[in-house]
Amino acid sequence: MPGDKSISHRAILFGALAEGETRVTGILDAEDVHSTRRAVVRLGAAIREEGAEVVVTPAEALREPDDVIDCGNSGTSLRLLAGVLAGRPGLSVLTGDASLRRRPVRRVVEPLRLMGADLTARDGDRVPPLVIRGRPLTGARHRLQVASAQVKSAILLAGLGASGETVVTEPERSRDHTERMLRGMGVPVRVDGLTVSVTPSRPRGTRVDVPGDISSAAFFLCAAAGLPGSEVTVRNMGTNPTRTGLLDVLRAMGADLRLEREREVAGEPRADVTVRGGPLRATEIGGEIIPRLIDELPVLMVLATQATGRTVIRDARELRVKESDRLAAMGETLAAAGARVELFEDGCAIDGPTRLGPVTVRTRLDHRIAMSMAVAQLFAAAPVVLDDVACVATSFPSFFTLLDALCGVAR
Ligand code: S3P
């Protein structure tokens, strides 16, 4: 599997802020991470490749970017950079593609303003472009309305350069890669239940080994789980407990799932994960598990069409503000393919099993919609046609090659 996207972004960005070099192995080579790489180079860091390693050399101090920073499709780049740039001198403008320019930024603007930051965004601070006039920040206490690792990370990164203590409390635990990596870089990060705090500190360059991305593996794990006779093993897959909601759901659906060689490297747990196909039953997905599988819900919606009974997903309103409105996109598309889907404001109910029929999919600049519906093709009796698959380069450029290779083995 390609390297974990969330961890890859952080290795580049934190490496650019650190004192001394950061050496990264297993980094994701895909468009979203390229956006972060380009951004930190514009801010004065240097990145070179040495064999299998990507080496980040920080600038003495980040410089004012000489042009607008284009984050492409990447919400993580834009939101984390907002936290970094808010407290440094200079003017920055962050923007992105048509998908990113529809995604909410008030969730970072408001907490950063509370720390004294000067940020303005389009349409009443709702969406990018985001204009940042860097200025000295003061630590503050934040209580987030949504569990978001991007928002939490933006605040913590701002906190590293602010005076005093910065404290963030989330309603549920979101992925904790920032906390783990900053600790690995010598930053004292305190975690107490759902509260994380930092005081001013500069990370130290380190070595990062990026595990395989569970969010990319999800497409193959779900494909195998739903196709009796299939078996897929993903080696060195990240199994950070803040990310493994998918595995819990697969187990609840009755999937045959095995974890081997469980270990921790560079602060991140990982394992070799094998799934075998078999009959699946419906399940209920909601509450604290949602942030632990938020990016896997589109493909889980596909898998739900193959399970016996009514799968219900709740508390997943956040799906509506991802690279596309993923609830609408998946709900409408699966319904068009003949699935029995009822959409709610915060989730859906899917009755299965259903042999899917032909459908033409609008992928909406959303890599996970494209890949989820490519998996749906495996459960369909007729062609699933995707209108645009360039978007898979966001997180998984080799997706179709790998899918073809695995289906070739199956044939
Ligand atoms: C990410 C956090 C999640 C996730 C996104 C990557 C991160 O977003 O959906 O793909 O790397 O921090 P939110 O934190 O906004 O939920």
Coordinates of C-alpha atoms and ligand atoms in Angstrom, one line a residue:
M1 CA 0.0 0.0 0.0
P2 CA 1.1 3.6 -0.6
G3 CA 2.2 5.4 2.5
D4 CA -0.3 7.0 4.9
K5 CA -1.4 10.3 3.6
S6 CA -2.0 12.0 6.9
I7 CA 1.4 10.9 8.3
S8 CA 3.2 11.9 5.0
H9 CA 1.8 15.5 5.1
R10 CA 2.9 15.8 8.8
A11 CA 6.4 14.4 8.1
I12 CA 7.0 17.1 5.4
L13 CA 5.4 20.0 7.3
F14 CA 6.8 19.3 10.7
G15 CA 10.2 18.5 9.1
A16 CA 10.1 22.0 7.6
L17 CA 9.5 23.6 11.0
A18 CA 12.1 21.5 12.8
E19 CA 15.6 22.1 13.9
G20 CA 17.8 19.8 11.8
E21 CA 16.9 17.3 9.0
T22 CA 14.0 14.9 8.9
R23 CA 14.4 11.7 7.0
V24 CA 11.3 10.0 5.8
T25 CA 10.8 6.5 4.4
G26 CA 7.6 5.1 2.9
I27 CA 6.2 8.6 2.1
L28 CA 3.1 8.8 -0.1
D29 CA 4.0 9.8 -3.6
A30 CA 0.6 11.4 -4.6
E31 CA -0.8 14.8 -5.5
D32 CA -2.0 15.8 -2.0
V33 CA 1.4 15.3 -0.5
H34 CA 3.0 17.0 -3.5
S35 CA 0.9 20.0 -2.5
T36 CA 2.4 20.1 1.0
R37 CA 5.9 19.6 -0.5
R38 CA 5.5 22.5 -2.9
A39 CA 4.2 24.7 -0.1
V40 CA 7.1 24.1 2.3
V41 CA 9.6 24.7 -0.5
R42 CA 7.9 28.0 -1.2
L43 CA 8.3 28.8 2.5
G44 CA 12.1 28.2 2.2
A45 CA 12.5 24.5 3.2
A46 CA 14.5 22.2 0.9
I47 CA 13.4 18.6 0.0
R48 CA 15.6 16.1 -1.7
E49 CA 15.4 12.4 -2.4
E50 CA 18.3 10.1 -1.3
G51 CA 17.5 6.5 -2.4
A52 CA 14.4 5.5 -0.6
E53 CA 14.5 8.5 1.7
V54 CA 12.9 11.9 1.4
V55 CA 15.0 14.4 3.3
V56 CA 13.5 17.6 4.5
T57 CA 15.9 20.4 5.4
P58 CA 14.2 23.3 7.2
A59 CA 14.8 27.0 6.5
E60 CA 16.4 28.9 9.4
A61 CA 13.1 30.7 9.6
L62 CA 10.2 30.2 7.2
R63 CA 10.0 33.1 4.7
E64 CA 7.0 34.9 3.4
P65 CA 5.8 33.0 0.3
D66 CA 6.4 35.0 -2.9
D67 CA 3.1 33.8 -4.4
V68 CA -0.2 32.3 -3.6
I69 CA 0.1 28.8 -2.2
D70 CA -2.0 26.3 -4.2
C71 CA -3.0 23.4 -2.0
G72 CA -4.7 21.6 -4.9
N73 CA -7.3 19.1 -3.6
S74 CA -5.7 18.9 -0.1
G75 CA -7.7 20.0 2.9
T76 CA -5.0 18.8 5.2
S77 CA -2.4 21.0 3.5
L78 CA -4.6 24.1 3.7
R79 CA -5.8 23.7 7.2
L80 CA -2.4 22.7 8.8
L81 CA -0.6 25.4 6.9
A82 CA -3.1 28.0 8.2
G83 CA -2.0 27.0 11.8
V84 CA 1.7 27.3 10.9
L85 CA 1.5 30.6 9.0
A86 CA -0.9 32.5 11.4
G87 CA 1.9 33.1 13.8
R88 CA 4.8 33.9 11.4
P89 CA 5.5 37.3 9.9
G90 CA 4.4 37.8 6.3
L91 CA 1.3 37.7 4.1
S92 CA 0.1 34.3 2.8
V93 CA -2.8 33.4 0.6
L94 CA -3.9 29.7 0.6
T95 CA -6.1 28.4 -2.2
G96 CA -6.9 25.2 -4.0
D97 CA -8.9 23.5 -6.7
A98 CA -12.7 23.8 -7.2
S99 CA -13.3 21.1 -4.6
L100 CA -11.1 22.6 -1.9
R101 CA -12.6 26.1 -2.6
R102 CA -16.0 24.8 -1.5
R103 CA -14.7 23.3 1.8
P104 CA -15.2 25.1 5.1
V105 CA -12.4 27.1 6.7
R106 CA -14.3 29.0 9.4
R107 CA -13.4 26.0 11.7
V108 CA -9.8 27.1 11.6
V109 CA -10.3 30.8 11.2
E110 CA -12.3 31.2 14.4
P111 CA -10.0 29.3 16.8
L112 CA -6.9 30.9 15.3
R113 CA -8.5 34.4 15.7
L114 CA -9.0 33.6 19.4
M115 CA -5.2 33.3 19.6
G116 CA -4.8 36.8 18.0
A117 CA -4.4 35.7 14.3
D118 CA -5.4 37.8 11.4
L119 CA -7.2 35.6 8.8
T120 CA -9.8 36.4 6.2
A121 CA -11.6 34.0 3.8
R122 CA -14.0 34.3 1.0
D123 CA -17.8 34.5 1.4
G124 CA -17.7 35.7 5.0
D125 CA -14.8 33.5 6.1
R126 CA -16.6 30.4 4.9
V127 CA -14.3 29.0 2.1
P128 CA -10.8 29.5 0.6
P129 CA -8.9 31.4 -0.6
L130 CA -7.7 32.2 2.9
V131 CA -5.6 35.3 3.5
I132 CA -3.3 35.2 6.5
R133 CA -1.4 38.2 7.9
G134 CA 1.0 36.6 10.3
R135 CA 1.3 38.1 13.8
P136 CA 2.3 37.1 17.3
L137 CA -0.1 34.7 18.8
T138 CA -1.2 33.9 22.4
G139 CA -2.1 30.5 23.6
A140 CA -5.8 29.8 24.3
R141 CA -8.2 27.1 25.3
H142 CA -10.4 25.7 22.6
R143 CA -13.4 23.5 22.7
L144 CA -14.1 22.0 19.2
Q145 CA -17.6 21.5 17.9
V146 CA -16.5 18.7 15.5
A147 CA -13.9 16.0 16.0
S148 CA -11.4 17.2 13.4
A149 CA -7.7 16.2 13.3
Q150 CA -7.1 19.0 10.8
V151 CA -8.5 21.7 13.1
K152 CA -6.8 20.2 16.2
S153 CA -3.5 20.1 14.3
A154 CA -3.8 23.6 13.0
I155 CA -4.4 24.9 16.6
L156 CA -1.5 22.8 18.0
L157 CA 0.9 24.0 15.3
A158 CA -0.1 27.6 16.0
G159 CA 0.4 26.8 19.7
L160 CA 4.0 25.8 19.1
G161 CA 4.8 29.4 18.2
A162 CA 2.4 31.2 20.6
S163 CA 3.1 32.5 24.0
G164 CA 1.7 30.5 26.9
E165 CA -0.2 27.2 26.8
T166 CA -2.6 26.1 24.0
V167 CA -5.3 23.6 24.9
V168 CA -7.7 21.8 22.6
T169 CA -10.6 19.6 23.6
E170 CA -12.5 17.5 21.1
P171 CA -16.0 16.1 21.3
E172 CA -14.6 12.7 20.2
R173 CA -11.1 11.6 19.6
S174 CA -9.8 12.3 16.0
R175 CA -6.6 10.8 14.5
D176 CA -3.6 11.6 16.7
H177 CA -0.8 11.5 14.2
T178 CA 0.2 15.1 15.0
E179 CA 0.5 14.3 18.8
R180 CA 2.6 11.2 18.1
M181 CA 4.9 12.8 15.6
L182 CA 5.5 16.0 17.6
R183 CA 6.4 13.9 20.6
G184 CA 8.8 11.9 18.4
M185 CA 10.3 15.3 17.5
G186 CA 10.9 16.1 21.2
V187 CA 7.8 18.4 21.7
P188 CA 6.2 17.9 25.1
V189 CA 2.5 17.2 24.1
R190 CA 0.2 16.5 26.9
V191 CA -2.9 14.3 26.3
D192 CA -5.6 13.9 29.0
G193 CA -8.7 12.2 27.7
L194 CA -10.0 14.3 24.8
T195 CA -7.8 17.2 25.7
V196 CA -4.4 17.9 24.1
S197 CA -2.1 20.8 25.1
V198 CA 1.2 22.2 24.0
T199 CA 3.5 25.0 25.1
P200 CA 6.0 26.9 22.8
S201 CA 8.5 24.6 21.4
R202 CA 10.5 23.8 18.2
P203 CA 10.4 20.2 17.0
R204 CA 13.7 18.5 16.4
G205 CA 14.3 16.7 13.0
T206 CA 13.9 13.0 13.2
R207 CA 13.4 9.8 11.2
V208 CA 9.9 9.0 10.2
D209 CA 8.8 5.6 8.7
V210 CA 5.4 6.0 7.2
P211 CA 3.1 2.9 7.4
G212 CA 0.8 1.8 4.6
D213 CA -2.5 3.9 4.5
I214 CA -5.5 2.1 6.0
S215 CA -7.7 4.5 4.0
S216 CA -6.2 3.2 0.7
A217 CA -6.1 -0.4 1.9
A218 CA -9.8 -0.1 2.7
F219 CA -10.8 -0.4 -0.9
F220 CA -9.1 -3.8 -1.2
L221 CA -10.0 -5.0 2.2
C222 CA -13.7 -4.2 1.5
A223 CA -13.5 -5.7 -2.0
A224 CA -12.1 -9.0 -0.6
A225 CA -14.5 -9.1 2.3
G226 CA -17.5 -8.9 -0.1
L227 CA -16.3 -11.4 -2.7
P228 CA -16.5 -15.0 -1.4
G229 CA -13.4 -16.9 -2.5
S230 CA -11.1 -13.8 -2.3
E231 CA -8.2 -13.2 0.0
V232 CA -6.1 -10.0 0.3
T233 CA -3.2 -9.4 2.6
V234 CA -1.9 -5.8 3.2
R235 CA 1.5 -5.7 4.7
N236 CA 2.8 -3.0 7.0
M237 CA -0.6 -1.3 7.3
G238 CA -1.1 1.5 9.8
T239 CA -3.2 0.3 12.7
N240 CA -3.2 3.4 14.9
P241 CA -6.4 2.9 17.0
T242 CA -7.7 6.3 16.0
R243 CA -7.9 5.0 12.4
T244 CA -9.0 1.4 12.7
G245 CA -12.8 1.8 12.9
L246 CA -12.9 0.0 9.5
L247 CA -11.5 -3.1 11.1
D248 CA -14.1 -3.0 13.9
V249 CA -16.9 -2.7 11.4
L250 CA -15.6 -5.5 9.2
R251 CA -15.5 -7.7 12.3
A252 CA -19.0 -6.7 13.2
M253 CA -20.2 -7.6 9.7
G254 CA -18.8 -11.1 10.2
A255 CA -15.7 -10.7 7.9
D256 CA -12.8 -13.1 8.3
L257 CA -10.0 -10.7 9.4
R258 CA -6.6 -11.5 10.7
L259 CA -3.8 -9.2 12.0
E260 CA -0.2 -10.5 12.1
R261 CA 3.2 -9.1 13.0
E262 CA 1.7 -6.3 15.1
R263 CA 4.4 -3.9 15.9
E264 CA 5.2 -0.2 16.5
V265 CA 7.7 1.7 14.4
A266 CA 8.4 5.5 14.7
G267 CA 5.6 5.9 17.1
E268 CA 2.9 4.4 14.8
P269 CA 1.4 0.9 15.2
R270 CA 1.2 -1.3 12.1
A271 CA 0.4 -4.9 11.2
D272 CA -0.1 -7.3 8.3
V273 CA -3.8 -7.5 7.7
T274 CA -5.6 -10.4 5.9
V275 CA -9.2 -10.5 4.9
R276 CA -11.0 -13.4 3.3
G277 CA -14.4 -13.1 1.5
G278 CA -17.5 -14.6 2.9
P279 CA -21.1 -13.8 3.8
L280 CA -21.6 -10.4 5.5
R281 CA -24.3 -9.1 7.8
A282 CA -25.5 -5.6 8.2
T283 CA -24.4 -3.4 11.1
E284 CA -24.9 -0.1 12.8
I285 CA -22.2 2.6 12.6
G286 CA -22.3 5.8 14.7
G287 CA -21.0 7.7 17.6
E288 CA -17.4 7.8 18.6
I289 CA -16.3 5.4 15.8
I290 CA -17.2 7.9 13.1
P291 CA -13.9 9.9 13.2
R292 CA -12.0 6.6 13.3
L293 CA -13.4 5.6 9.9
I294 CA -14.6 8.8 8.3
D295 CA -12.6 8.4 5.1
E296 CA -13.6 4.7 4.8
L297 CA -17.4 5.4 4.9
P298 CA -17.8 5.7 1.1
V299 CA -16.4 2.2 0.5
L300 CA -18.3 0.9 3.5
M301 CA -21.5 2.1 1.9
V302 CA -20.6 0.0 -1.1
L303 CA -19.9 -3.0 1.0
A304 CA -23.2 -2.5 2.9
T305 CA -25.0 -3.1 -0.4
Q306 CA -23.6 -6.7 -0.2
A307 CA -24.5 -7.4 3.5
T308 CA -27.7 -9.1 4.5
G309 CA -30.0 -6.7 6.4
R310 CA -30.2 -3.0 7.0
T311 CA -26.9 -1.2 7.6
V312 CA -27.4 2.2 9.4
I313 CA -24.8 5.0 9.4
R314 CA -25.4 7.9 11.7
D315 CA -23.5 10.9 13.1
A316 CA -21.6 11.3 9.9
R317 CA -22.5 14.8 8.9
E318 CA -18.8 15.6 8.3
L319 CA -19.0 13.4 5.2
R320 CA -20.9 16.2 3.5
V321 CA -17.8 18.6 3.7
K322 CA -15.1 16.3 2.4
E323 CA -13.7 16.5 -1.2
S324 CA -17.4 16.3 -2.2
D325 CA -20.6 15.8 -0.3
R326 CA -19.8 12.1 0.1
L327 CA -23.2 11.2 1.6
A328 CA -25.1 12.6 -1.4
A329 CA -22.5 11.4 -3.9
M330 CA -22.5 7.8 -2.7
G331 CA -26.2 7.7 -1.8
E332 CA -27.3 9.0 -5.2
T333 CA -24.8 6.9 -7.1
L334 CA -25.5 3.6 -5.3
A335 CA -29.3 4.2 -5.7
A336 CA -28.8 4.8 -9.4
A337 CA -27.0 1.4 -9.5
G338 CA -30.0 -0.3 -8.0
A339 CA -29.1 -0.3 -4.3
R340 CA -31.8 0.3 -1.7
V341 CA -30.5 3.5 0.0
E342 CA -32.2 6.0 2.3
L343 CA -30.3 9.2 3.0
F344 CA -30.4 11.1 6.2
E345 CA -28.9 14.5 7.1
D346 CA -26.2 12.7 9.0
G347 CA -26.0 9.3 7.4
C348 CA -28.0 6.7 5.6
A349 CA -29.6 3.2 5.7
I350 CA -28.8 0.6 3.1
D351 CA -30.7 -2.6 2.7
G352 CA -28.8 -5.6 1.2
P353 CA -27.8 -7.7 -0.4
T354 CA -28.3 -6.2 -3.9
R355 CA -26.5 -7.2 -7.1
L356 CA -25.7 -3.8 -8.5
G357 CA -26.6 -2.7 -12.0
P358 CA -25.1 -0.4 -14.6
V359 CA -24.4 3.2 -13.6
T360 CA -22.4 6.2 -14.8
V361 CA -20.6 7.9 -12.0
R362 CA -19.8 11.6 -11.6
T363 CA -16.6 11.4 -9.5
R364 CA -16.8 15.1 -8.5
L365 CA -13.0 15.7 -8.1
D366 CA -13.2 13.2 -5.2
H367 CA -10.7 10.3 -5.2
R368 CA -12.6 8.3 -2.7
I369 CA -15.8 8.4 -4.7
A370 CA -13.9 7.1 -7.8
M371 CA -12.2 4.3 -5.9
S372 CA -15.3 3.3 -4.0
M373 CA -17.3 3.0 -7.2
A374 CA -14.5 1.0 -8.8
V375 CA -14.9 -1.5 -6.0
A376 CA -18.7 -1.4 -6.6
Q377 CA -18.0 -2.6 -10.1
L378 CA -16.8 -5.9 -8.5
F379 CA -20.3 -6.4 -7.1
A380 CA -22.1 -5.3 -10.2
A381 CA -23.6 -7.4 -13.0
A382 CA -23.1 -4.5 -15.5
P383 CA -20.6 -1.8 -16.2
V384 CA -19.9 0.9 -13.8
V385 CA -18.5 3.9 -15.8
L386 CA -16.5 6.6 -14.0
D387 CA -16.5 9.9 -15.8
D388 CA -13.1 11.1 -14.6
V389 CA -10.5 9.0 -12.7
A390 CA -7.6 11.5 -12.7
C391 CA -8.7 12.3 -9.1
V392 CA -7.3 9.0 -7.8
A393 CA -3.8 10.6 -8.1
T394 CA -4.8 12.7 -5.0
S395 CA -4.0 9.7 -2.7
F396 CA -3.4 6.5 -4.8
P397 CA -2.0 6.9 -8.3
S398 CA -1.4 3.2 -8.7
F399 CA -5.0 2.2 -7.6
F400 CA -6.2 0.9 -11.0
T401 CA -3.0 -0.9 -11.8
L402 CA -3.2 -2.7 -8.4
L403 CA -7.0 -3.4 -8.8
D404 CA -6.4 -4.9 -12.3
A405 CA -3.5 -7.0 -11.0
L406 CA -5.6 -8.4 -8.2
C407 CA -8.6 -9.1 -10.4
G408 CA -6.3 -10.8 -12.9
V409 CA -5.2 -13.1 -10.1
A410 CA -8.8 -13.8 -9.3
R411 CA -9.7 -14.6 -12.9
Ligands
S3P1 C1 -7.1 14.3 8.1 C2 -8.2 14.4 8.9 C3 -9.6 14.1 8.5 C4 -9.6 13.2 7.2 C5 -8.7 13.7 6.2 C6 -7.2 13.8 6.7 C7 -5.8 14.6 8.6 O1 -10.3 15.3 8.2 O2 -10.9 13.2 6.7 O3 -8.7 12.9 5.0 O4 -4.8 14.3 8.0 O5 -5.8 15.3 9.6 P1 -10.9 16.1 9.5 O6 -9.9 16.2 10.5 O7 -11.3 17.4 9.0 O8 -12.1 15.3 9.8

